[in-house]
Each structure stands twice: as structure tokens, then as C-alpha cells.
Amino acid sequence: QVQLVESGGGLVQPGGSLRLSCAASGRTFSGYTMGWFRQAPGKEREFVAAITWSGGLTYYEDSVKGRFTISRDNAKNTVFLQMNSLKPEDTAVYYCATRRGIALYTTHLSYEYWGQGTQVTVSS
């Protein structure tokens, strides 16, 4: 059974940084794309970033480009989201997700497995 467990969320001031982690277990994730999504209260879940299994390809939602960096450590089955220059509008529950495939999937319906999420709050 595939399990994804996010960690690293919390309260941070505007301009600050956080590093989210997502530990995957339950199978070999060779050939699996990993993604990060977020959902703010009253809003739909939105794509944030994705990375292919090799780590060679990444893709970001426009509002986080240049501020967020997605990476992965396949030896540890872990994907990371480094978030810098955080803004109040980045406040949301952040979810990691995965699915088998070689493309950079950007819609939540494209992903098969999901974590429970970690809260990120950006406020002074």
C-alpha cells in the first residue's frame, strides 16, 4: 500500500522560508512523477510543482517560479519543496502526490496517490 507523509509545514513570517518533505513508502517509485499541490480555505486544490523520477525535469506554477524549488532523493523515496520569499497568499494546506509516468502532470486528477497534507501559514 502506497503511503505519502508530508512534514515541514508551520507558521512563518512573510519573506521567510520553509522546506517541506514528503516520504513515500509501500513500493518502488522508479518511473513515478511526484507533485506538490496546495489548497487554501474556500478554494480548489491547485498545482504547485512537479518533478520526474529522474529529477531531470521540473515544472512550476507561475506564481511560485523563482521562489520554490522541487527536488527528490530517490534513494530515500523522498521529495522536497523548498519555499523561499513566502507570501501570505502562499498560505494553504500543501499535499504531495504521485503517479506512475514520465510526464510532468499538473492536474490533481492525474495523480493516483496523495498524502494527508501539511499546513503552511504565512503571517506576521
CSV table of N, CA and C in Angstrom, one decimal:
chain,number,residue,atom,x,y,z
A,1,GLN,N,0.8,-1.2,0.0
A,1,GLN,CA,0.0,0.0,0.0
A,1,GLN,C,0.9,1.2,0.0
A,2,VAL,N,0.6,2.1,-0.9
A,2,VAL,CA,1.4,3.3,-1.1
A,2,VAL,C,1.0,4.3,0.0
A,3,GLN,N,2.0,4.9,0.7
A,3,GLN,CA,1.8,5.9,1.7
A,3,GLN,C,2.7,7.1,1.4
A,4,LEU,N,2.1,8.3,1.5
A,4,LEU,CA,2.9,9.5,1.4
A,4,LEU,C,2.6,10.3,2.7
A,5,VAL,N,3.7,10.8,3.3
A,5,VAL,CA,3.6,11.5,4.5
A,5,VAL,C,4.4,12.8,4.4
A,6,GLU,N,3.7,13.9,4.5
A,6,GLU,CA,4.3,15.2,4.4
A,6,GLU,C,4.7,15.7,5.8
A,7,SER,N,5.7,16.6,5.8
A,7,SER,CA,6.2,17.2,7.0
A,7,SER,C,6.9,18.5,6.7
A,8,GLY,N,7.1,19.4,7.7
A,8,GLY,CA,7.8,20.6,7.5
A,8,GLY,C,7.0,21.9,7.4
A,9,GLY,N,5.7,21.7,7.5
A,9,GLY,CA,4.8,22.9,7.5
A,9,GLY,C,4.9,23.7,8.8
A,10,GLY,N,4.3,24.8,8.8
A,10,GLY,CA,4.3,25.6,10.0
A,10,GLY,C,3.9,27.1,9.8
A,11,LEU,N,4.2,27.9,10.8
A,11,LEU,CA,3.9,29.3,10.7
A,11,LEU,C,5.2,30.1,10.4
A,12,VAL,N,5.2,30.9,9.4
A,12,VAL,CA,6.4,31.7,9.0
A,12,VAL,C,6.0,33.1,8.7
A,13,GLN,N,6.8,34.0,8.9
A,13,GLN,CA,6.6,35.4,8.5
A,13,GLN,C,6.7,35.7,7.0
A,14,PRO,N,6.1,36.7,6.5
A,14,PRO,CA,6.3,37.0,5.1
A,14,PRO,C,7.8,37.2,4.8
A,15,GLY,N,8.2,36.7,3.7
A,15,GLY,CA,9.6,36.7,3.3
A,15,GLY,C,10.5,35.6,3.8
A,16,GLY,N,9.9,34.8,4.7
A,16,GLY,CA,10.6,33.7,5.3
A,16,GLY,C,10.6,32.4,4.4
A,17,SER,N,11.2,31.4,4.9
A,17,SER,CA,11.4,30.1,4.1
A,17,SER,C,10.9,28.9,4.9
A,18,LEU,N,10.5,27.9,4.2
A,18,LEU,CA,10.1,26.6,4.8
A,18,LEU,C,10.6,25.5,3.8
A,19,ARG,N,10.9,24.4,4.3
A,19,ARG,CA,11.2,23.2,3.4
A,19,ARG,C,10.3,22.1,3.8
A,20,LEU,N,9.4,21.7,2.8
A,20,LEU,CA,8.5,20.6,3.0
A,20,LEU,C,9.2,19.3,2.5
A,21,SER,N,8.8,18.2,3.2
A,21,SER,CA,9.3,16.9,2.8
A,21,SER,C,8.1,16.0,2.6
A,22,CYS,N,8.3,15.0,1.7
A,22,CYS,CA,7.2,14.0,1.5
A,22,CYS,C,7.9,12.7,1.4
A,23,ALA,N,7.7,11.8,2.4
A,23,ALA,CA,8.3,10.5,2.4
A,23,ALA,C,7.3,9.5,1.9
A,24,ALA,N,7.8,8.8,0.9
A,24,ALA,CA,6.9,7.8,0.2
A,24,ALA,C,7.3,6.4,0.6
A,25,SER,N,6.4,5.5,0.7
A,25,SER,CA,6.6,4.1,1.1
A,25,SER,C,5.6,3.2,0.5
A,26,GLY,N,5.9,1.9,0.5
A,26,GLY,CA,4.9,0.9,0.0
A,26,GLY,C,5.2,0.3,-1.3
A,27,ARG,N,6.1,0.8,-2.1
A,27,ARG,CA,6.5,0.3,-3.3
A,27,ARG,C,7.8,0.9,-3.8
A,28,THR,N,8.3,0.5,-4.9
A,28,THR,CA,9.4,1.1,-5.6
A,28,THR,C,8.8,2.2,-6.5
A,29,PHE,N,9.4,3.4,-6.4
A,29,PHE,CA,8.9,4.6,-7.1
A,29,PHE,C,9.7,4.9,-8.3
A,30,SER,N,10.4,3.9,-8.8
A,30,SER,CA,11.0,4.1,-10.1
A,30,SER,C,10.0,4.4,-11.2
A,31,GLY,N,10.2,5.4,-12.0
A,31,GLY,CA,9.2,5.8,-13.0
A,31,GLY,C,8.0,6.5,-12.5
A,32,TYR,N,8.0,7.0,-11.3
A,32,TYR,CA,6.9,7.8,-10.8
A,32,TYR,C,7.2,9.3,-10.7
A,33,THR,N,6.3,10.1,-11.3
A,33,THR,CA,6.4,11.5,-11.2
A,33,THR,C,5.8,11.9,-9.8
A,34,MET,N,6.4,12.9,-9.2
A,34,MET,CA,6.0,13.4,-7.9
A,34,MET,C,5.5,14.9,-8.1
A,35,GLY,N,4.5,15.2,-7.4
A,35,GLY,CA,3.9,16.6,-7.5
A,35,GLY,C,3.6,17.2,-6.1
A,36,TRP,N,3.5,18.5,-6.1
A,36,TRP,CA,3.0,19.2,-4.9
A,36,TRP,C,1.8,20.0,-5.3
A,37,PHE,N,0.8,20.0,-4.5
A,37,PHE,CA,-0.4,20.8,-4.7
A,37,PHE,C,-0.7,21.6,-3.4
A,38,ARG,N,-1.6,22.5,-3.5
A,38,ARG,CA,-2.0,23.2,-2.3
A,38,ARG,C,-3.4,23.6,-2.4
A,39,GLN,N,-4.1,23.8,-1.2
A,39,GLN,CA,-5.5,24.1,-1.2
A,39,GLN,C,-5.7,25.1,0.0
A,40,ALA,N,-6.1,26.3,-0.4
A,40,ALA,CA,-6.4,27.3,0.6
A,40,ALA,C,-7.9,27.2,1.0
A,41,PRO,N,-8.3,27.7,2.1
A,41,PRO,CA,-9.7,27.6,2.5
A,41,PRO,C,-10.7,28.3,1.5
A,42,GLY,N,-11.7,27.5,1.1
A,42,GLY,CA,-12.7,28.0,0.2
A,42,GLY,C,-12.2,28.0,-1.3
A,43,LYS,N,-11.0,27.5,-1.5
A,43,LYS,CA,-10.5,27.4,-2.9
A,43,LYS,C,-10.3,26.0,-3.4
A,44,GLU,N,-10.2,25.8,-4.7
A,44,GLU,CA,-9.9,24.5,-5.2
A,44,GLU,C,-8.4,24.1,-5.0
A,45,ARG,N,-8.1,22.9,-5.0
A,45,ARG,CA,-6.8,22.4,-5.0
A,45,ARG,C,-6.0,22.8,-6.2
A,46,GLU,N,-4.8,23.4,-6.1
A,46,GLU,CA,-4.1,23.9,-7.2
A,46,GLU,C,-2.7,23.3,-7.3
A,47,PHE,N,-2.2,23.2,-8.5
A,47,PHE,CA,-0.9,22.6,-8.8
A,47,PHE,C,0.2,23.6,-8.3
A,48,VAL,N,1.3,23.1,-7.8
A,48,VAL,CA,2.4,24.0,-7.4
A,48,VAL,C,3.6,23.6,-8.1
A,49,ALA,N,4.0,22.3,-8.1
A,49,ALA,CA,5.2,21.9,-8.8
A,49,ALA,C,5.2,20.4,-9.0
A,50,ALA,N,6.0,20.0,-10.0
A,50,ALA,CA,6.1,18.6,-10.3
A,50,ALA,C,7.6,18.2,-10.7
A,51,ILE,N,8.0,17.0,-10.5
A,51,ILE,CA,9.3,16.5,-10.9
A,51,ILE,C,9.2,15.1,-11.4
A,52,THR,N,10.0,14.8,-12.5
A,52,THR,CA,10.0,13.5,-13.0
A,52,THR,C,10.9,12.6,-12.1
A,53,TRP,N,10.8,11.3,-12.3
A,53,TRP,CA,11.5,10.3,-11.5
A,53,TRP,C,13.0,10.6,-11.5
A,54,SER,N,13.6,10.9,-12.6
A,54,SER,CA,15.0,11.1,-12.7
A,54,SER,C,15.4,12.4,-12.1
A,55,GLY,N,14.4,13.3,-11.9
A,55,GLY,CA,14.8,14.6,-11.4
A,55,GLY,C,15.2,15.6,-12.4
A,56,GLY,N,15.3,15.1,-13.6
A,56,GLY,CA,15.8,16.0,-14.7
A,56,GLY,C,14.9,17.0,-15.2
A,57,LEU,N,13.6,16.8,-15.0
A,57,LEU,CA,12.6,17.8,-15.4
A,57,LEU,C,11.7,18.2,-14.3
A,58,THR,N,11.5,19.5,-14.2
A,58,THR,CA,10.6,20.1,-13.2
A,58,THR,C,9.7,21.1,-13.9
A,59,TYR,N,8.6,21.4,-13.2
A,59,TYR,CA,7.7,22.4,-13.7
A,59,TYR,C,7.0,23.1,-12.6
A,60,TYR,N,6.7,24.4,-12.7
A,60,TYR,CA,6.2,25.2,-11.6
A,60,TYR,C,5.0,26.0,-12.1
A,61,GLU,N,4.1,26.2,-11.1
A,61,GLU,CA,3.0,27.1,-11.3
A,61,GLU,C,3.6,28.5,-11.4
A,62,ASP,N,3.1,29.4,-12.2
A,62,ASP,CA,3.7,30.7,-12.4
A,62,ASP,C,3.9,31.5,-11.2
A,63,SER,N,3.0,31.5,-10.2
A,63,SER,CA,3.2,32.3,-9.0
A,63,SER,C,4.3,31.9,-8.1
A,64,VAL,N,4.8,30.7,-8.3
A,64,VAL,CA,5.9,30.2,-7.4
A,64,VAL,C,7.2,30.1,-8.1
A,65,LYS,N,7.3,30.4,-9.4
A,65,LYS,CA,8.5,30.3,-10.1
A,65,LYS,C,9.5,31.3,-9.6
A,66,GLY,N,10.8,30.8,-9.4
A,66,GLY,CA,11.8,31.7,-8.8
A,66,GLY,C,11.8,31.7,-7.3
A,67,ARG,N,10.8,31.2,-6.7
A,67,ARG,CA,10.7,31.2,-5.2
A,67,ARG,C,10.7,29.8,-4.6
A,68,PHE,N,10.1,28.9,-5.3
A,68,PHE,CA,10.0,27.5,-4.8
A,68,PHE,C,10.9,26.6,-5.7
A,69,THR,N,11.4,25.5,-5.1
A,69,THR,CA,12.3,24.6,-5.8
A,69,THR,C,11.9,23.2,-5.3
A,70,ILE,N,11.5,22.3,-6.3
A,70,ILE,CA,11.2,20.9,-6.0
A,70,ILE,C,12.4,20.1,-6.3
A,71,SER,N,12.6,19.1,-5.5
A,71,SER,CA,13.7,18.2,-5.7
A,71,SER,C,13.4,16.8,-5.1
A,72,ARG,N,14.2,15.8,-5.4
A,72,ARG,CA,13.8,14.5,-4.9
A,72,ARG,C,15.1,13.7,-4.6
A,73,ASP,N,15.0,12.8,-3.6
A,73,ASP,CA,16.1,11.9,-3.3
A,73,ASP,C,15.6,10.5,-3.4
A,74,ASN,N,15.8,9.9,-4.6
A,74,ASN,CA,15.2,8.6,-4.9
A,74,ASN,C,15.7,7.5,-4.0
A,75,ALA,N,16.9,7.6,-3.4
A,75,ALA,CA,17.5,6.6,-2.5
A,75,ALA,C,16.7,6.6,-1.2
A,76,LYS,N,16.0,7.7,-0.9
A,76,LYS,CA,15.2,7.8,0.3
A,76,LYS,C,13.8,7.9,0.0
A,77,ASN,N,13.4,7.8,-1.2
A,77,ASN,CA,12.0,7.9,-1.6
A,77,ASN,C,11.3,9.1,-1.0
A,78,THR,N,12.0,10.2,-1.2
A,78,THR,CA,11.6,11.5,-0.6
A,78,THR,C,11.6,12.6,-1.6
A,79,VAL,N,10.6,13.4,-1.6
A,79,VAL,CA,10.5,14.6,-2.4
A,79,VAL,C,10.5,15.9,-1.5
A,80,PHE,N,11.1,16.9,-2.0
A,80,PHE,CA,11.2,18.1,-1.2
A,80,PHE,C,10.6,19.3,-1.9
A,81,LEU,N,10.1,20.3,-1.2
A,81,LEU,CA,9.7,21.6,-1.7
A,81,LEU,C,10.3,22.7,-0.9
A,82,GLN,N,11.3,23.3,-1.4
A,82,GLN,CA,12.0,24.4,-0.7
A,82,GLN,C,11.2,25.7,-1.1
A,83,MET,N,10.7,26.4,-0.1
A,83,MET,CA,9.9,27.6,-0.4
A,83,MET,C,10.5,28.8,0.2
A,84,ASN,N,10.9,29.7,-0.6
A,84,ASN,CA,11.6,31.0,-0.2
A,84,ASN,C,10.7,32.2,-0.5
A,85,SER,N,11.0,33.3,0.1
A,85,SER,CA,10.3,34.5,-0.1
A,85,SER,C,8.8,34.3,0.0
A,86,LEU,N,8.4,33.7,1.0
A,86,LEU,CA,6.9,33.3,1.2
A,86,LEU,C,6.1,34.5,1.4
A,87,LYS,N,4.9,34.4,0.8
A,87,LYS,CA,3.9,35.5,0.9
A,87,LYS,C,2.6,35.0,1.6
A,88,PRO,N,1.8,35.9,2.1
A,88,PRO,CA,0.6,35.5,2.7
A,88,PRO,C,-0.3,34.7,1.8
A,89,GLU,N,-0.3,34.9,0.5
A,89,GLU,CA,-1.1,34.2,-0.4
A,89,GLU,C,-0.6,32.7,-0.6
A,90,ASP,N,0.5,32.4,-0.1
A,90,ASP,CA,1.0,31.0,-0.1
A,90,ASP,C,0.4,30.2,1.0
A,91,THR,N,-0.4,30.8,1.9
A,91,THR,CA,-1.0,30.1,3.0
A,91,THR,C,-2.0,29.0,2.4
A,92,ALA,N,-1.8,27.8,2.8
A,92,ALA,CA,-2.6,26.7,2.3
A,92,ALA,C,-2.2,25.4,3.0
A,93,VAL,N,-3.0,24.4,2.8
A,93,VAL,CA,-2.5,23.0,3.1
A,93,VAL,C,-1.8,22.5,1.9
A,94,TYR,N,-0.6,22.0,2.1
A,94,TYR,CA,0.2,21.5,1.0
A,94,TYR,C,0.2,20.0,0.9
A,95,TYR,N,0.0,19.4,-0.2
A,95,TYR,CA,-0.2,18.0,-0.4
A,95,TYR,C,0.9,17.5,-1.4
A,96,CYS,N,1.5,16.4,-1.2
A,96,CYS,CA,2.3,15.7,-2.2
A,96,CYS,C,1.5,14.6,-2.8
A,97,ALA,N,1.8,14.3,-4.0
A,97,ALA,CA,1.1,13.3,-4.8
A,97,ALA,C,2.0,12.6,-5.7
A,98,THR,N,1.6,11.4,-6.2
A,98,THR,CA,2.5,10.6,-7.1
A,98,THR,C,1.6,9.8,-8.0
A,99,ARG,N,2.2,9.5,-9.2
A,99,ARG,CA,1.6,8.6,-10.1
A,99,ARG,C,2.7,8.0,-11.0
A,100,ARG,N,2.4,6.9,-11.6
A,100,ARG,CA,3.4,6.3,-12.5
A,100,ARG,C,3.3,7.0,-13.8
A,101,GLY,N,4.5,7.3,-14.4
A,101,GLY,CA,4.5,8.0,-15.6
A,101,GLY,C,5.8,8.8,-15.8
A,102,ILE,N,6.1,9.3,-17.0
A,102,ILE,CA,7.3,10.0,-17.3
A,102,ILE,C,7.0,11.5,-17.6
A,103,ALA,N,5.8,11.9,-17.5
A,103,ALA,CA,5.5,13.3,-17.9
A,103,ALA,C,5.4,14.2,-16.6
A,104,LEU,N,5.3,15.5,-16.8
A,104,LEU,CA,5.1,16.4,-15.7
A,104,LEU,C,3.6,16.7,-15.6
A,105,TYR,N,2.9,16.0,-14.8
A,105,TYR,CA,1.5,16.1,-14.7
A,105,TYR,C,1.1,17.3,-13.8
A,106,THR,N,0.1,18.1,-14.2
A,106,THR,CA,-0.2,19.4,-13.5
A,106,THR,C,-1.6,19.4,-13.0
A,107,THR,N,-2.4,18.4,-13.3
A,107,THR,CA,-3.8,18.4,-12.7
A,107,THR,C,-3.9,17.4,-11.6
A,108,HIS,N,-4.8,17.8,-10.6
A,108,HIS,CA,-4.9,16.8,-9.5
A,108,HIS,C,-5.5,15.5,-9.9
A,109,LEU,N,-6.4,15.5,-10.9
A,109,LEU,CA,-7.0,14.3,-11.3
A,109,LEU,C,-6.0,13.3,-12.0
A,110,SER,N,-4.8,13.8,-12.3
A,110,SER,CA,-3.8,13.0,-13.0
A,110,SER,C,-3.1,12.1,-12.0
A,111,TYR,N,-3.2,12.4,-10.7
A,111,TYR,CA,-2.4,11.7,-9.7
A,111,TYR,C,-3.2,10.7,-9.0
A,112,GLU,N,-2.5,9.6,-8.6
A,112,GLU,CA,-3.2,8.4,-8.1
A,112,GLU,C,-3.1,8.4,-6.5
A,113,TYR,N,-2.0,8.7,-6.0
A,113,TYR,CA,-1.8,8.6,-4.6
A,113,TYR,C,-1.5,10.0,-3.9
A,114,TRP,N,-2.1,10.2,-2.7
A,114,TRP,CA,-2.0,11.5,-2.1
A,114,TRP,C,-1.6,11.3,-0.6
A,115,GLY,N,-0.9,12.4,-0.1
A,115,GLY,CA,-0.6,12.4,1.3
A,115,GLY,C,-1.8,13.1,2.0
A,116,GLN,N,-1.7,13.3,3.3
A,116,GLN,CA,-2.7,13.9,4.1
A,116,GLN,C,-2.6,15.4,4.2
A,117,GLY,N,-1.4,15.9,3.8
A,117,GLY,CA,-1.2,17.4,3.8
A,117,GLY,C,-0.5,17.9,5.0
A,118,THR,N,0.1,19.1,4.8
A,118,THR,CA,0.7,19.8,5.9
A,118,THR,C,0.4,21.3,5.8
A,119,GLN,N,0.1,21.9,6.9
A,119,GLN,CA,-0.4,23.3,6.9
A,119,GLN,C,0.8,24.3,6.8
A,120,VAL,N,0.7,25.2,5.9
A,120,VAL,CA,1.7,26.3,5.8
A,120,VAL,C,0.9,27.6,6.0
A,121,THR,N,1.3,28.4,7.0
A,121,THR,CA,0.7,29.7,7.2
A,121,THR,C,1.7,30.8,7.2
A,122,VAL,N,1.5,31.7,6.3
A,122,VAL,CA,2.4,32.9,6.2
A,122,VAL,C,1.7,34.1,6.7
A,123,SER,N,2.2,34.6,7.8
A,123,SER,CA,1.6,35.7,8.5
A,123,SER,C,2.5,36.4,9.5
A,124,SER,N,2.3,37.7,9.6
A,124,SER,CA,3.1,38.4,10.6
A,124,SER,C,2.4,38.5,11.9
